[in-house]
Structure formats: structure tokens, C-alpha cells
Short mmCIF file of C-alpha atoms in Angstrom, two decimals:
data_model
loop_
_atom_site.label_atom_id
_atom_site.label_comp_id
_atom_site.label_asym_id
_atom_site.label_seq_id
_atom_site.Cartn_x
_atom_site.Cartn_y
_atom_site.Cartn_z
CA MET A 1 110.05 126.61 115.54
CA SER A 2 112.48 129.07 113.98
CA THR A 3 113.56 128.92 110.37
CA LEU A 4 116.40 126.50 109.77
CA THR A 5 119.59 127.40 107.94
CA PRO A 6 120.21 124.95 105.09
CA SER A 7 123.40 122.93 105.05
CA ARG A 8 125.73 122.86 102.04
CA PRO A 9 124.29 120.55 99.35
CA ARG A 10 125.97 117.25 98.60
CA THR A 11 127.50 116.36 95.27
CA ALA A 12 124.96 114.83 92.90
CA VAL A 13 125.13 111.08 92.40
CA THR A 14 124.59 109.26 89.15
CA VAL A 15 121.58 107.23 90.12
CA LEU A 16 118.57 109.53 90.42
CA ARG A 17 116.08 107.48 92.38
CA LEU A 18 114.62 107.32 95.84
CA ALA A 19 112.95 104.44 97.70
CA VAL A 20 111.39 103.87 101.09
CA LEU A 21 112.05 100.47 102.65
CA ALA A 22 109.61 99.47 105.41
CA LEU A 23 111.16 97.72 108.40
CA THR A 24 109.71 95.68 111.22
CA ALA A 25 109.95 98.23 114.00
CA GLY A 26 109.79 101.28 111.83
CA ALA A 27 110.99 102.13 108.37
CA ALA A 28 114.14 102.99 106.51
CA ILE A 29 114.65 106.00 104.30
CA VAL A 30 116.97 105.42 101.37
CA PHE A 31 118.29 108.49 99.56
CA THR A 32 120.28 108.30 96.35
CA GLY A 33 119.27 111.53 94.64
CA PRO A 34 121.02 114.81 93.83
CA ALA A 35 121.09 117.92 95.96
CA GLN A 36 118.14 120.31 95.64
CA PRO A 37 117.56 123.85 96.92
CA ALA A 38 116.92 123.71 100.67
CA HIS A 39 113.50 124.72 101.99
CA ALA A 40 112.87 126.23 105.42
CA VAL A 41 111.05 124.02 107.90
CA THR A 42 108.89 125.58 110.56
CA GLY A 43 106.30 124.37 113.06
CA THR A 44 106.69 121.04 114.81
CA TRP A 45 109.43 119.50 112.65
CA GLU A 46 112.82 119.45 114.37
CA LEU A 47 116.10 119.31 112.45
CA ILE A 48 118.19 116.43 113.79
CA ASP A 49 120.72 115.96 111.00
CA SER A 50 122.15 118.65 108.76
CA THR A 51 125.24 116.79 107.50
CA GLY A 52 123.37 114.72 104.92
CA SER A 53 122.37 111.05 105.14
CA TYR A 54 121.98 108.42 102.46
CA ASN A 55 119.53 106.28 104.42
CA VAL A 56 117.95 106.26 107.86
CA ALA A 57 116.36 103.36 109.77
CA ALA A 58 113.91 103.90 112.63
CA ALA A 59 113.55 101.25 115.34
CA ASP A 60 112.92 100.85 119.07
CA ILE A 61 116.62 101.39 119.76
CA GLY A 62 116.40 104.79 118.07
CA LEU A 63 117.19 106.34 114.72
CA VAL A 64 120.16 104.95 112.77
CA ARG A 65 121.70 106.75 109.81
CA ARG A 66 124.29 106.14 107.11
CA ASN A 67 125.77 109.51 106.22
CA HIS A 68 127.59 110.89 103.19
CA ARG A 69 130.90 109.64 104.61
CA ASN A 70 129.40 106.13 104.81
CA GLU A 71 129.54 106.22 108.60
CA ILE A 72 126.77 104.56 110.62
CA HIS A 73 125.48 106.55 113.60
CA LEU A 74 122.83 106.08 116.29
CA TYR A 75 120.83 109.17 117.28
CA THR A 76 120.93 109.65 121.06
CA GLY A 77 119.02 112.94 121.36
CA ALA A 78 121.66 114.31 123.75
CA PRO A 79 125.32 115.30 123.26
CA PRO A 80 127.00 113.63 121.54
CA THR A 81 123.82 113.65 119.47
CA TRP A 82 125.03 111.03 116.99
CA GLN A 83 127.12 108.09 118.24
CA ILE A 84 129.32 106.51 115.59
CA LEU A 85 128.88 102.74 115.20
CA ASP A 86 130.92 102.02 112.06
CA ASN A 87 132.82 103.70 109.24
CA ASN A 88 133.16 101.01 106.56
CA PRO A 89 133.15 102.40 102.99
CA ARG A 90 131.63 99.12 101.70
CA THR A 91 128.30 99.69 103.48
CA VAL A 92 125.37 100.12 101.08
CA GLN A 93 122.35 99.48 103.33
CA ILE A 94 121.38 99.60 107.00
CA ALA A 95 118.38 97.96 108.66
CA ALA A 96 117.11 98.15 112.22
CA SER A 97 114.32 96.60 114.26
CA GLY A 98 113.73 96.41 117.98
CA ALA A 99 117.18 96.62 119.53
CA ASN A 100 118.98 95.16 116.50
CA ILE A 101 121.05 96.98 113.87
CA TYR A 102 122.35 95.41 110.65
CA GLN A 103 124.31 96.51 107.62
CA ARG A 104 124.82 95.10 104.13
CA HIS A 105 127.97 95.62 102.10
CA GLY A 106 128.25 95.97 98.35
CA ASP A 107 129.78 92.48 98.12
CA GLY A 108 126.73 90.95 99.82
CA ARG A 109 128.22 90.58 103.29
CA ILE A 110 125.73 91.01 106.14
CA TRP A 111 126.76 92.22 109.59
CA LYS A 112 125.01 92.56 112.96
CA TYR A 113 125.95 95.18 115.55
CA LEU A 114 126.92 93.65 118.92
CA GLY A 115 127.22 96.87 120.92
CA VAL A 116 130.86 97.88 120.48
CA PRO A 117 131.42 100.74 118.00
CA ILE A 118 133.62 100.08 114.95
CA THR A 119 134.91 96.63 116.01
CA GLY A 120 131.71 95.13 117.42
CA TRP A 121 130.14 93.74 114.25
CA GLN A 122 129.42 90.04 113.64
CA GLN A 123 129.42 88.74 110.06
CA LEU A 124 126.27 86.70 109.31
CA ASP A 125 126.70 86.01 105.59
CA ALA A 126 128.93 86.70 102.61
CA ASN A 127 126.81 85.96 99.54
CA PRO A 128 127.34 88.34 96.58
CA ALA A 129 123.79 87.53 95.39
CA THR A 130 122.24 89.39 98.35
CA ALA A 131 120.16 92.35 97.17
CA ASP A 132 118.22 93.38 100.28
CA ILE A 133 117.90 92.74 104.02
CA VAL A 134 114.76 93.18 106.14
CA ALA A 135 114.62 93.01 109.96
CA ASP A 136 111.69 92.08 112.20
CA GLY A 137 112.51 92.15 115.90
CA ASN A 138 115.03 89.35 116.37
CA LEU A 139 114.30 87.96 112.90
CA LEU A 140 116.39 88.81 109.84
CA TYR A 141 115.62 88.04 106.20
CA GLN A 142 117.51 88.52 102.96
CA ARG A 143 116.39 88.59 99.34
CA HIS A 144 118.70 87.64 96.51
CA TYR A 145 118.81 89.18 93.05
CA ASN A 146 117.24 85.97 91.69
CA GLY A 147 114.23 86.34 94.03
CA SER A 148 115.29 83.73 96.60
CA ILE A 149 114.29 84.51 100.20
CA PHE A 150 116.24 83.34 103.27
CA ARG A 151 115.71 83.60 107.04
CA TYR A 152 118.60 83.72 109.49
CA THR A 153 118.37 80.88 112.02
CA GLY A 154 121.14 81.98 114.35
CA SER A 155 123.66 79.61 112.82
CA GLY A 156 122.85 79.75 109.14
CA TRP A 157 120.29 80.70 106.51
CA GLN A 158 117.06 78.80 105.76
CA LEU A 159 115.67 78.97 102.22
CA LEU A 160 112.01 80.06 102.31
CA ASP A 161 111.33 80.59 98.60
CA ALA A 162 113.09 80.72 95.25
CA ASN A 163 110.71 82.54 92.93
CA PRO A 164 112.40 84.83 90.35
CA ALA A 165 109.24 86.98 90.25
CA THR A 166 109.80 88.24 93.81
CA ARG A 167 110.21 92.01 93.77
CA LYS A 168 110.25 92.90 97.46
CA ILE A 169 109.82 91.40 100.93
CA ALA A 170 108.31 93.02 104.03
CA ALA A 171 108.19 91.73 107.60
CA ALA A 172 106.60 92.75 110.91
CA GLY A 173 105.08 91.14 113.97
CA GLY A 174 106.51 87.73 113.07
CA ASN A 175 104.88 87.87 109.62
CA LEU A 176 106.73 87.75 106.31
CA TYR A 177 105.28 88.89 102.99
CA GLN A 178 106.48 89.13 99.41
CA ILE A 179 105.17 90.94 96.35
CA HIS A 180 105.82 89.72 92.81
CA ASP A 181 106.41 91.65 89.61
CA THR A 182 102.85 90.69 88.66
CA GLY A 183 101.46 92.48 91.74
CA SER A 184 100.55 89.23 93.48
CA ILE A 185 101.10 89.30 97.26
CA PHE A 186 101.93 86.28 99.40
CA LYS A 187 102.21 85.62 103.15
CA LEU A 188 104.45 82.95 104.66
CA VAL A 189 102.23 80.48 106.52
CA GLY A 190 104.06 77.56 108.07
CA ALA A 191 106.30 76.10 105.40
CA GLY A 192 104.35 77.51 102.46
CA TRP A 193 103.12 80.74 100.92
CA GLN A 194 99.48 81.86 101.01
CA LEU A 195 98.25 84.01 98.12
CA ILE A 196 96.41 87.03 99.58
CA ASP A 197 96.01 89.28 96.53
CA THR A 198 96.45 89.20 92.75
CA ASN A 199 96.00 92.82 91.72
CA PRO A 200 98.41 93.76 88.92
CA ALA A 201 98.17 97.43 89.96
CA SER A 202 99.98 96.74 93.27
CA VAL A 203 103.52 98.09 93.31
CA ASP A 204 104.50 98.20 97.00
CA ILE A 205 103.76 96.59 100.36
CA VAL A 206 104.44 97.82 103.91
CA ALA A 207 104.08 95.64 107.03
CA ASP A 208 103.32 96.96 110.52
CA GLY A 209 102.72 94.52 113.36
CA GLN A 210 99.76 92.41 112.27
CA ASP A 211 98.80 94.94 109.58
CA LEU A 212 99.73 94.93 105.92
CA TYR A 213 99.28 97.78 103.47
CA GLN A 214 99.64 97.89 99.70
CA MET A 215 100.00 100.81 97.32
CA HIS A 216 98.88 100.77 93.70
CA ARG A 217 100.51 102.54 90.80
CA THR A 218 97.41 104.76 90.74
CA GLY A 219 98.27 106.00 94.25
CA ALA A 220 95.48 103.99 95.89
CA ILE A 221 96.26 102.66 99.39
CA TYR A 222 94.67 99.54 100.90
CA LYS A 223 94.85 97.83 104.28
CA ARG A 224 94.54 94.07 104.68
CA THR A 225 91.48 92.90 106.64
CA PRO A 226 90.71 89.32 107.77
CA THR A 227 88.71 88.72 104.60
CA SER A 228 89.65 91.37 102.04
CA TRP A 229 91.35 94.73 101.49
CA ALA A 230 89.98 98.02 102.87
CA TRP A 231 90.40 101.13 100.72
CA LEU A 232 92.10 104.01 102.58
CA ASP A 233 92.91 106.53 99.87
CA GLY A 234 93.00 107.00 96.10
CA ASN A 235 95.18 110.04 95.48
CA PRO A 236 97.27 109.83 92.28
CA ALA A 237 99.85 112.11 93.92
CA THR A 238 100.85 109.39 96.41
CA ALA A 239 104.50 108.42 95.95
CA ALA A 240 105.28 106.27 99.01
CA ILE A 241 103.85 104.93 102.28
CA ALA A 242 105.43 104.01 105.63
CA ALA A 243 104.00 102.58 108.85
CA HIS A 244 104.85 101.60 112.40
CA GLY A 245 102.91 101.00 115.62
CA GLY A 246 99.55 101.73 114.00
CA THR A 247 100.68 105.00 112.40
CA LEU A 248 100.41 105.10 108.61
CA VAL A 249 101.84 108.01 106.62
CA GLN A 250 102.05 108.79 102.94
CA ARG A 251 104.28 111.12 100.92
CA HIS A 252 103.10 112.83 97.77
CA HIS A 253 105.19 113.65 94.73
CA THR A 254 104.80 117.28 95.77
CA GLY A 255 106.57 116.55 99.08
CA SER A 256 103.41 116.80 101.19
CA VAL A 257 103.25 114.37 104.12
CA PHE A 258 99.97 113.00 105.49
CA ARG A 259 99.07 110.81 108.48
CA HIS A 260 96.05 108.50 108.51
CA THR A 261 93.75 109.36 111.42
CA GLY A 262 91.46 106.34 111.16
CA ALA A 263 88.78 108.41 109.47
CA GLY A 264 90.82 110.44 106.98
CA TRP A 265 94.20 112.01 106.32
CA GLU A 266 95.88 114.79 108.32
CA LEU A 267 98.37 117.07 106.55
CA LEU A 268 101.64 117.19 108.51
CA ASP A 269 103.83 119.12 106.10
CA SER A 270 103.83 120.47 102.55
CA ASN A 271 107.51 120.95 101.87
CA PRO A 272 108.52 120.32 98.24
CA ALA A 273 112.01 119.31 99.39
CA THR A 274 110.71 116.22 101.20
CA ALA A 275 112.06 113.15 99.45
CA ALA A 276 111.26 110.30 101.89
CA VAL A 277 109.36 109.53 105.09
CA ALA A 278 109.64 106.94 107.85
CA VAL A 279 107.87 106.12 111.11
CA GLY A 280 109.44 105.05 114.41
CA PRO A 281 107.99 104.27 117.84
CA SER A 282 107.83 107.94 118.91
CA PHE A 283 108.49 110.07 115.84
CA ILE A 284 107.70 110.55 112.18
CA TYR A 285 110.78 111.35 110.12
CA GLN A 286 111.25 113.09 106.80
CA GLN A 287 114.37 113.42 104.73
CA HIS A 288 114.99 116.20 102.26
CA THR A 289 116.67 116.05 98.91
CA ASP A 290 119.78 117.69 100.42
CA GLY A 291 120.04 114.79 102.90
CA ARG A 292 118.85 116.70 105.97
CA THR A 293 116.60 114.75 108.36
CA PHE A 294 113.74 116.11 110.49
CA GLN A 295 111.58 114.51 113.17
CA ARG A 296 108.09 115.22 114.49
CA PRO A 297 106.63 113.67 117.68
CA LEU A 298 103.78 111.29 116.97
CA GLY A 299 101.63 113.11 119.53
CA ARG A 300 98.00 112.07 119.11
CA ARG A 301 97.12 108.40 118.67
CA ASN A 302 93.68 106.80 118.61
CA THR A 303 92.33 103.29 118.45
CA ALA A 304 89.26 102.32 116.41
CA PHE A 305 87.09 102.12 119.56
CA GLN A 306 84.25 104.65 119.36
CA PRO A 307 82.14 105.17 122.53
CA ALA A 308 78.98 105.84 120.52
CA VAL A 309 79.40 102.61 118.58
CA HIS A 310 81.25 100.23 120.90
CA GLY A 311 80.06 101.41 124.32
CA PHE A 312 76.85 100.52 126.16
CA LYS A 313 73.86 102.83 125.64
CA PHE A 314 72.69 102.92 129.27
CA VAL A 315 74.21 104.80 132.21
CA ASN A 316 76.11 102.90 134.88
CA THR A 317 73.63 103.29 137.76
CA PHE A 318 74.13 99.79 139.13
CA VAL A 319 74.25 99.47 142.92
CA SER A 320 77.21 97.38 144.02
CA GLU A 321 79.02 96.37 147.18
CA PRO A 322 82.82 96.56 147.66
CA ILE A 323 84.75 93.73 146.01
CA SER A 324 87.98 92.59 147.67
CA GLY A 325 87.69 95.65 149.92
CA VAL A 326 87.62 98.11 147.01
CA LYS A 327 84.55 100.34 146.62
CA PHE A 328 83.23 101.43 143.22
CA GLY A 329 80.28 103.39 141.94
CA GLY A 330 78.23 100.74 140.16
CA LEU A 331 79.74 98.16 137.79
CA CYS A 332 82.10 100.41 135.84
CA GLY A 333 84.80 97.75 135.54
CA GLY A 334 82.34 95.13 134.36
CA MET A 335 80.88 97.48 131.76
CA SER A 336 84.37 98.47 130.58
CA TYR A 337 85.49 94.85 130.33
CA ALA A 338 82.26 93.76 128.62
CA SER A 339 82.41 96.57 126.04
CA LEU A 340 85.95 95.50 125.17
CA ASP A 341 84.82 91.88 124.94
CA TYR A 342 82.23 92.82 122.29
CA TYR A 343 84.78 95.03 120.55
CA PHE A 344 87.53 92.43 120.29
CA ARG A 345 85.06 89.68 119.34
CA SER A 346 83.73 91.94 116.58
CA MET A 347 80.23 91.50 118.03
CA ARG A 348 77.52 94.16 118.07
CA ILE A 349 77.12 95.44 121.62
CA PRO A 350 73.54 95.20 123.04
CA GLN A 351 71.57 98.25 121.94
CA GLN A 352 69.25 98.61 124.94
CA ASN A 353 69.29 102.03 126.60
CA THR A 354 67.82 100.93 129.93
CA LEU A 355 69.67 99.35 132.84
CA PRO A 356 69.47 95.54 132.65
CA PRO A 357 67.67 94.14 135.72
CA ASN A 358 69.50 92.10 138.34
CA GLY A 359 69.75 88.47 137.38
CA SER A 360 69.34 89.11 133.66
CA THR A 361 71.82 87.60 131.23
CA LEU A 362 73.55 90.91 130.54
CA GLN A 363 73.62 92.07 134.18
CA SER A 364 75.07 88.75 135.30
CA TYR A 365 77.76 88.89 132.64
CA ILE A 366 78.69 92.48 133.51
CA TYR A 367 78.82 91.64 137.23
CA ASN A 368 81.12 88.65 136.63
CA ARG A 369 83.40 90.81 134.52
CA GLN A 370 83.41 93.39 137.32
CA VAL A 371 84.71 90.72 139.68
CA ASN A 372 87.37 89.73 137.11
CA SER A 373 88.52 93.34 136.74
CA ILE A 374 88.97 93.75 140.51
CA VAL A 375 90.34 90.38 141.56
CA ASP A 376 92.84 90.19 138.69
CA ASN A 377 94.21 93.61 139.66
CA ALA A 378 94.04 93.27 143.43
CA ASP A 379 97.77 94.00 143.67
CA LYS A 380 97.38 97.32 141.80
CA TRP A 381 94.51 98.51 143.99
CA ALA A 382 96.20 97.32 147.19
CA GLU A 383 99.40 99.22 146.38
CA LEU A 384 97.51 102.48 145.95
CA LEU A 385 95.49 101.95 149.14
CA VAL A 386 98.65 102.34 151.24
CA ASN A 387 99.20 106.10 151.34
CA PRO A 388 99.20 107.29 154.97
CA PHE A 389 98.91 111.08 155.31
CA GLY A 390 99.23 111.34 151.52
CA TRP A 391 102.98 110.79 151.67
CA ARG A 392 103.01 108.98 148.33
CA THR A 393 100.47 111.14 146.48
CA GLN A 394 103.08 112.92 144.35
CA GLU A 395 104.76 109.61 143.52
CA PHE A 396 101.49 107.98 142.50
CA PHE A 397 100.51 111.03 140.45
CA ASN A 398 103.86 111.02 138.62
CA TRP A 399 103.46 107.39 137.63
CA GLY A 400 100.68 108.46 135.29
CA LEU A 401 103.03 110.94 133.57
CA GLN A 402 106.04 108.66 133.25
CA ASP A 403 106.78 107.43 129.73
CA TYR A 404 109.88 105.43 130.70
CA ASP A 405 111.02 102.63 133.04
CA GLY A 406 107.60 100.99 133.16
CA GLY A 407 105.60 104.14 133.89
CA ARG A 408 101.82 104.07 133.46
CA LEU A 409 102.00 106.41 130.47
CA GLN A 410 104.54 104.15 128.80
CA GLU A 411 102.25 101.14 129.30
CA LEU A 412 99.27 103.06 127.96
CA ARG A 413 101.09 104.30 124.86
CA TRP A 414 102.41 100.83 124.10
CA LEU A 415 98.90 99.38 123.99
CA VAL A 416 97.29 102.27 122.12
CA ASP A 417 100.18 102.41 119.64
CA THR A 418 99.44 98.78 118.75
CA GLY A 419 95.78 99.64 118.21
CA ARG A 420 94.45 98.16 121.45
CA PRO A 421 92.06 100.12 123.69
CA ALA A 422 92.98 99.43 127.31
CA PRO A 423 91.09 99.33 130.63
CA LEU A 424 92.22 101.97 133.14
CA GLY A 425 91.80 101.92 136.90
CA LEU A 426 91.16 105.44 138.26
CA PHE A 427 92.10 105.78 141.91
CA ALA A 428 90.22 108.39 143.91
CA ALA A 429 92.13 111.16 145.67
CA GLY A 430 92.74 110.99 149.41
CA ASN A 431 93.88 108.20 151.68
CA GLY A 432 92.38 105.53 149.43
CA GLY A 433 89.60 103.08 150.10
CA VAL A 434 87.09 105.78 151.05
CA ALA A 435 85.75 107.48 147.93
CA PRO A 436 84.49 105.25 145.09
CA HIS A 437 87.16 104.46 142.55
CA HIS A 438 86.44 104.06 138.88
CA GLN A 439 87.26 102.08 135.72
CA VAL A 440 87.13 103.24 132.11
CA VAL A 441 88.51 102.31 128.69
CA ALA A 442 91.42 104.32 127.26
CA ILE A 443 90.94 104.71 123.51
CA GLY A 444 93.70 107.18 122.60
CA TYR A 445 96.07 109.90 123.74
CA ASP A 446 97.63 113.18 122.71
CA MET A 447 101.09 114.04 124.05
CA GLY A 448 101.09 117.62 122.75
CA ARG A 449 104.47 119.13 123.60
CA TYR A 450 104.99 116.83 126.58
CA ARG A 451 107.84 114.32 126.21
CA GLY A 452 106.84 111.90 129.00
CA ASP A 453 109.88 112.85 131.06
CA LEU A 454 108.16 114.56 134.05
CA GLY A 455 109.47 117.82 132.61
CA ALA A 456 107.72 120.73 130.96
CA PHE A 457 104.27 120.79 129.38
CA LYS A 458 102.68 118.07 131.54
CA GLU A 459 99.34 119.86 131.11
CA ASP A 460 99.45 119.12 127.37
CA LEU A 461 98.86 115.40 127.95
CA LYS A 462 95.37 114.17 127.09
CA ILE A 463 94.07 110.63 127.53
CA PHE A 464 90.85 109.90 125.64
CA VAL A 465 88.47 107.50 127.36
CA SER A 466 85.11 105.81 127.09
CA ASP A 467 83.36 106.09 130.47
CA PRO A 468 80.32 103.89 131.29
CA ASN A 469 78.94 106.75 133.39
CA TYR A 470 78.72 108.89 130.24
CA PRO A 471 77.50 106.63 127.42
CA GLY A 472 78.39 107.68 123.91
CA GLU A 473 80.82 110.42 125.04
CA ARG A 474 84.51 110.62 124.23
CA LEU A 475 85.98 112.16 127.38
CA THR A 476 89.39 113.74 127.93
CA LEU A 477 91.40 112.88 131.05
CA VAL A 478 94.11 115.45 131.78
CA PRO A 479 96.70 115.90 134.56
CA SER A 480 96.45 118.79 136.99
CA PRO A 481 99.94 119.10 138.53
CA GLY A 482 98.83 121.86 140.90
CA THR A 483 96.35 119.54 142.60
CA THR A 484 98.22 116.27 141.88
CA SER A 485 95.13 114.83 140.27
CA TYR A 486 93.63 113.82 136.95
CA ARG A 487 90.28 115.22 135.85
CA TYR A 488 87.92 115.33 132.90
CA LEU A 489 87.97 118.44 130.76
CA GLU A 490 84.28 117.91 130.06
CA HIS A 491 83.39 117.23 133.71
CA PRO A 492 86.06 118.98 135.82
CA GLU A 493 84.30 118.05 139.06
CA LYS A 494 85.38 114.45 138.45
CA SER A 495 88.96 113.85 139.56
CA TRP A 496 91.29 111.06 140.65
CA MET A 497 94.74 110.93 142.20
CA THR A 498 96.22 108.59 139.61
CA TYR A 499 95.50 105.75 137.24
CA PHE A 500 96.94 102.39 136.28
CA VAL A 501 96.80 100.42 133.05
CA ASP A 502 95.07 97.06 133.35
CA ARG A 503 97.36 94.77 131.38
CA LYS A 504 95.76 91.63 132.80
CA TYR A 505 92.58 92.03 130.80
CA GLN A 506 91.76 88.99 128.67
CA VAL A 507 89.01 88.90 126.08
CA GLY A 508 85.85 87.23 127.37
CA ASN A 509 82.94 85.59 125.55
CA PRO A 510 79.98 87.96 125.87
CA PRO A 511 76.38 86.88 125.23
CA SER A 512 74.84 87.66 121.87
CA LEU A 513 71.90 89.96 122.62
CA PRO A 514 69.81 92.42 120.59
#
């Protein structure tokens, strides 16, 4: 990317502070600092706003900003790049989640956007005590200056707590949390609050789906587990964290931005002008001290599934007959389903490296899961079987590259982005029903420069899989537009016409075996 020309700095404001507010379907960047010398951005960060924004909220609907003129805009990505939604000088905060956009005024009034610019805002409250709003999908919460927490019911506000020690609230995935001045963290459970930590070093919390993170004043970052807190980092330079869809990022006081990979931290940028970060469904955002905003595609995403740990140790050399008229090589679907069953049940997968004999407990379980994987997806296989003379080959191939309107890639990314490995059905090339088809587990992806729009850079797409035919290996499935097929980089002789995402998989109850 070419060097960017800095925009004219804004006038300094009196309050010299900066905060990152985590939202349900992304995060908000709040900027209230003075202008600083601009710094050139190169590489994969794209400038999307050079006019200067006070705060930005990322959600499924897109990126929403409040600029220096106190206008609220929605980023469209195409001319007109920013669509104006409101221009009220009283606005002091915006929040967004899912398809919902909200604003808070300085007098405490809360408004919801109904889809009509400027005039299409519905007032939800007018309490001068309101200090903060937090959105979670269709849920909206507010915190008062006295610590009281309320939830919008659609017709009014329900009091959830009235503790003056409440410092901040965070919400995601239908979960609501609060952190106190003492560092204690609570989760709303039913009609009461469950204490989940009492560490006085905790200064911030960020919610993401079913995950919760906390940051200590020492810079340490922890992730909530079912029974405790897992340590992720302990860098004293850490200034803020943000998360969405399984992506966790941190910003250092030096401006450096890092993304958690599951095993460590990947440096994304080291720009000293970076003042805040946020994460949306498809991009990571950073805002500079001069108010400019940049975005970077999320690109690579991985689940915690590791073939060497969570996959079977033996090769899929089972001999099987067609099920529901669909022919496979062995029991690939059963092994894929069963490995996911052990994974989601947090059970150790059997460690044997020899094929289980017919009639054994493990073979019987794998066979039954094979039947489940075929019968439950009979409609998917049947649709792909009808391709006379290859007339629909290009269409079927494109489905795997389509990241919109229910395309296979969109389905895959949705599951992986929420941390869930997903079964894939690989359909053999040709007129279907002849060559053995295959089933694997998708454990991650890398978009590269490809945008999921059937446009340029299709070859950049990589889908990482665990294949029962190659135990312990992490294989890379890539598109080959020239041959309208998908193949393994590691085993290019293996190819398929297309794939589908098995969204009907349900966790089974596998046998406990050594």
C-alpha cells in the first residue's frame, strides 16, 4: 500500500484521555485526545476516514463513526463511502451491535436508529443520570453515574443492579458482566449476579460471544474458562484490548497492535500514532491521534482444533458401502463427526494407532456417526449429484468462494469466527455419484487478499482442514479456478469440484476409551 498523506490535525480538546469501549458485535473506539503528528501507514492497513472521528463502533451492519462535526455516518465501502445518519450536536456516544445503531446525548437521552437518516431516530430514554450505553444484538443496556444498571425491555427499562461500585459493564452473546472499582467481576445469571473473580488488579473487561477477557493494571490479559482464568499475556506495555468473533487484539502504549493467534501474539502494526483499536466481523480497525481511521481484513482465522491432538491416530482405511446412494472412501464422515464429538465434549480421543476391528465399540460408533453425517445431509449430496454434462460445475465451484447471500464460504467463516470447527462435505469432480466423495473437518481459513466477492485473488483463499486419511496433518484446501476444483496444497493429486458446510452436525456422546 502506498504512503498516505496525513489530513489536517484537529483542534486539541481539553480532556486528554482515550478509552476503548467493547461492544457486543464488535467494539467502539472513543477518541478525546489532541492532534499529534501524522505517521505514514503502509502494508495491509487501508485508510477509510481522513476527516477525523471522535469514536467509531464496529458491528455486523458495518462501521459507524461520530466525526468532528458530531455527525453520525455508516461506512458503506462504496461511493458515497460514508452515509450520514444524523447530525445532532448533542451526541456524545454511539453504540452498535448486529444491525442496531444507538446514540446517547449529553443530557442522557438515548436514541435508536430506525433506518431513515436524520429523522429516523426513536427516543428510548431521557434520564440525565445515564453515563454509558452498551449494545448486544437486540439487547441494550445503560449504566448510570451512580452504578445502576438497566436493560431495555422494548417498552421501558428494567433495573438489574444498583451498586455504586460498578465501574463498567460489558455484554455479548446474551451475557452481561460488570466490573467494580475493587476489581471484582460479576456475571448476570437469572435475576442475580454471580461473582466470577475478585482480583484487585483487574481494571477492564471485554466480552465476545461466550468469551470474557480481563486486563490487569500490570498489562496481564486473561480469558475466562469454565473453571478459572487462563493467562494469555503479561506485557506491561499493554494499554487496551478489544475482541469480536474470536479475534482478540491488544494495543500497547507505544501504538503497536497485536492479534492473539491461539498460541501467541502476532504483530499487526507498530505505528506510534495509533491511539485505539477495535474489531468487527471482517476487519480490525485502528484510530490515530489525528482522528484518522484505518482498517485491515481479518484474513486468517483458526479454531483450537489441532489434528495431532484432536484427530484419530489411525488412517481411514475402512471398507464401506454406499449410504443413501452416496459412495465414500471408508468412514471419513464418521471419523470427522466422532473427532468433533470428543473435541466438543472435552474428552481425550482414543490413542490407538491401528484400525479398530469391525464390531468393536469404536468402529460401531464411527459407523453410526457416518450414517448420521450422510442421512442428515442427504439434501446437500442430492443437489450436487444433479449435474448433467457438467452444466452446473462452475456454479457449484463458485458456491465455495461466495462470502455473501448464504454462500459456502460465508457459512464456513461464520462458524470458524465463533471458534467452532465445522464438518465439510467434499464433492468429487465429474457428473457426481461415481468417484468417492469425502468428509473432513474445517479448522480455520486464510482469506489473503480475496474479499469473498468472486472477484480477484481467489487463489489466495486457504481452508485448513483435518483429514482422517492423513492423521495428525493440518492440510490446506485451495481453489483452482482454472480447473474449477479444490485441491490440497500438500497432496495436489487430491481434488474435488466443490464443498458444502455441514451445519446439521450435533454433538454426540462418544465412548470413553484409552
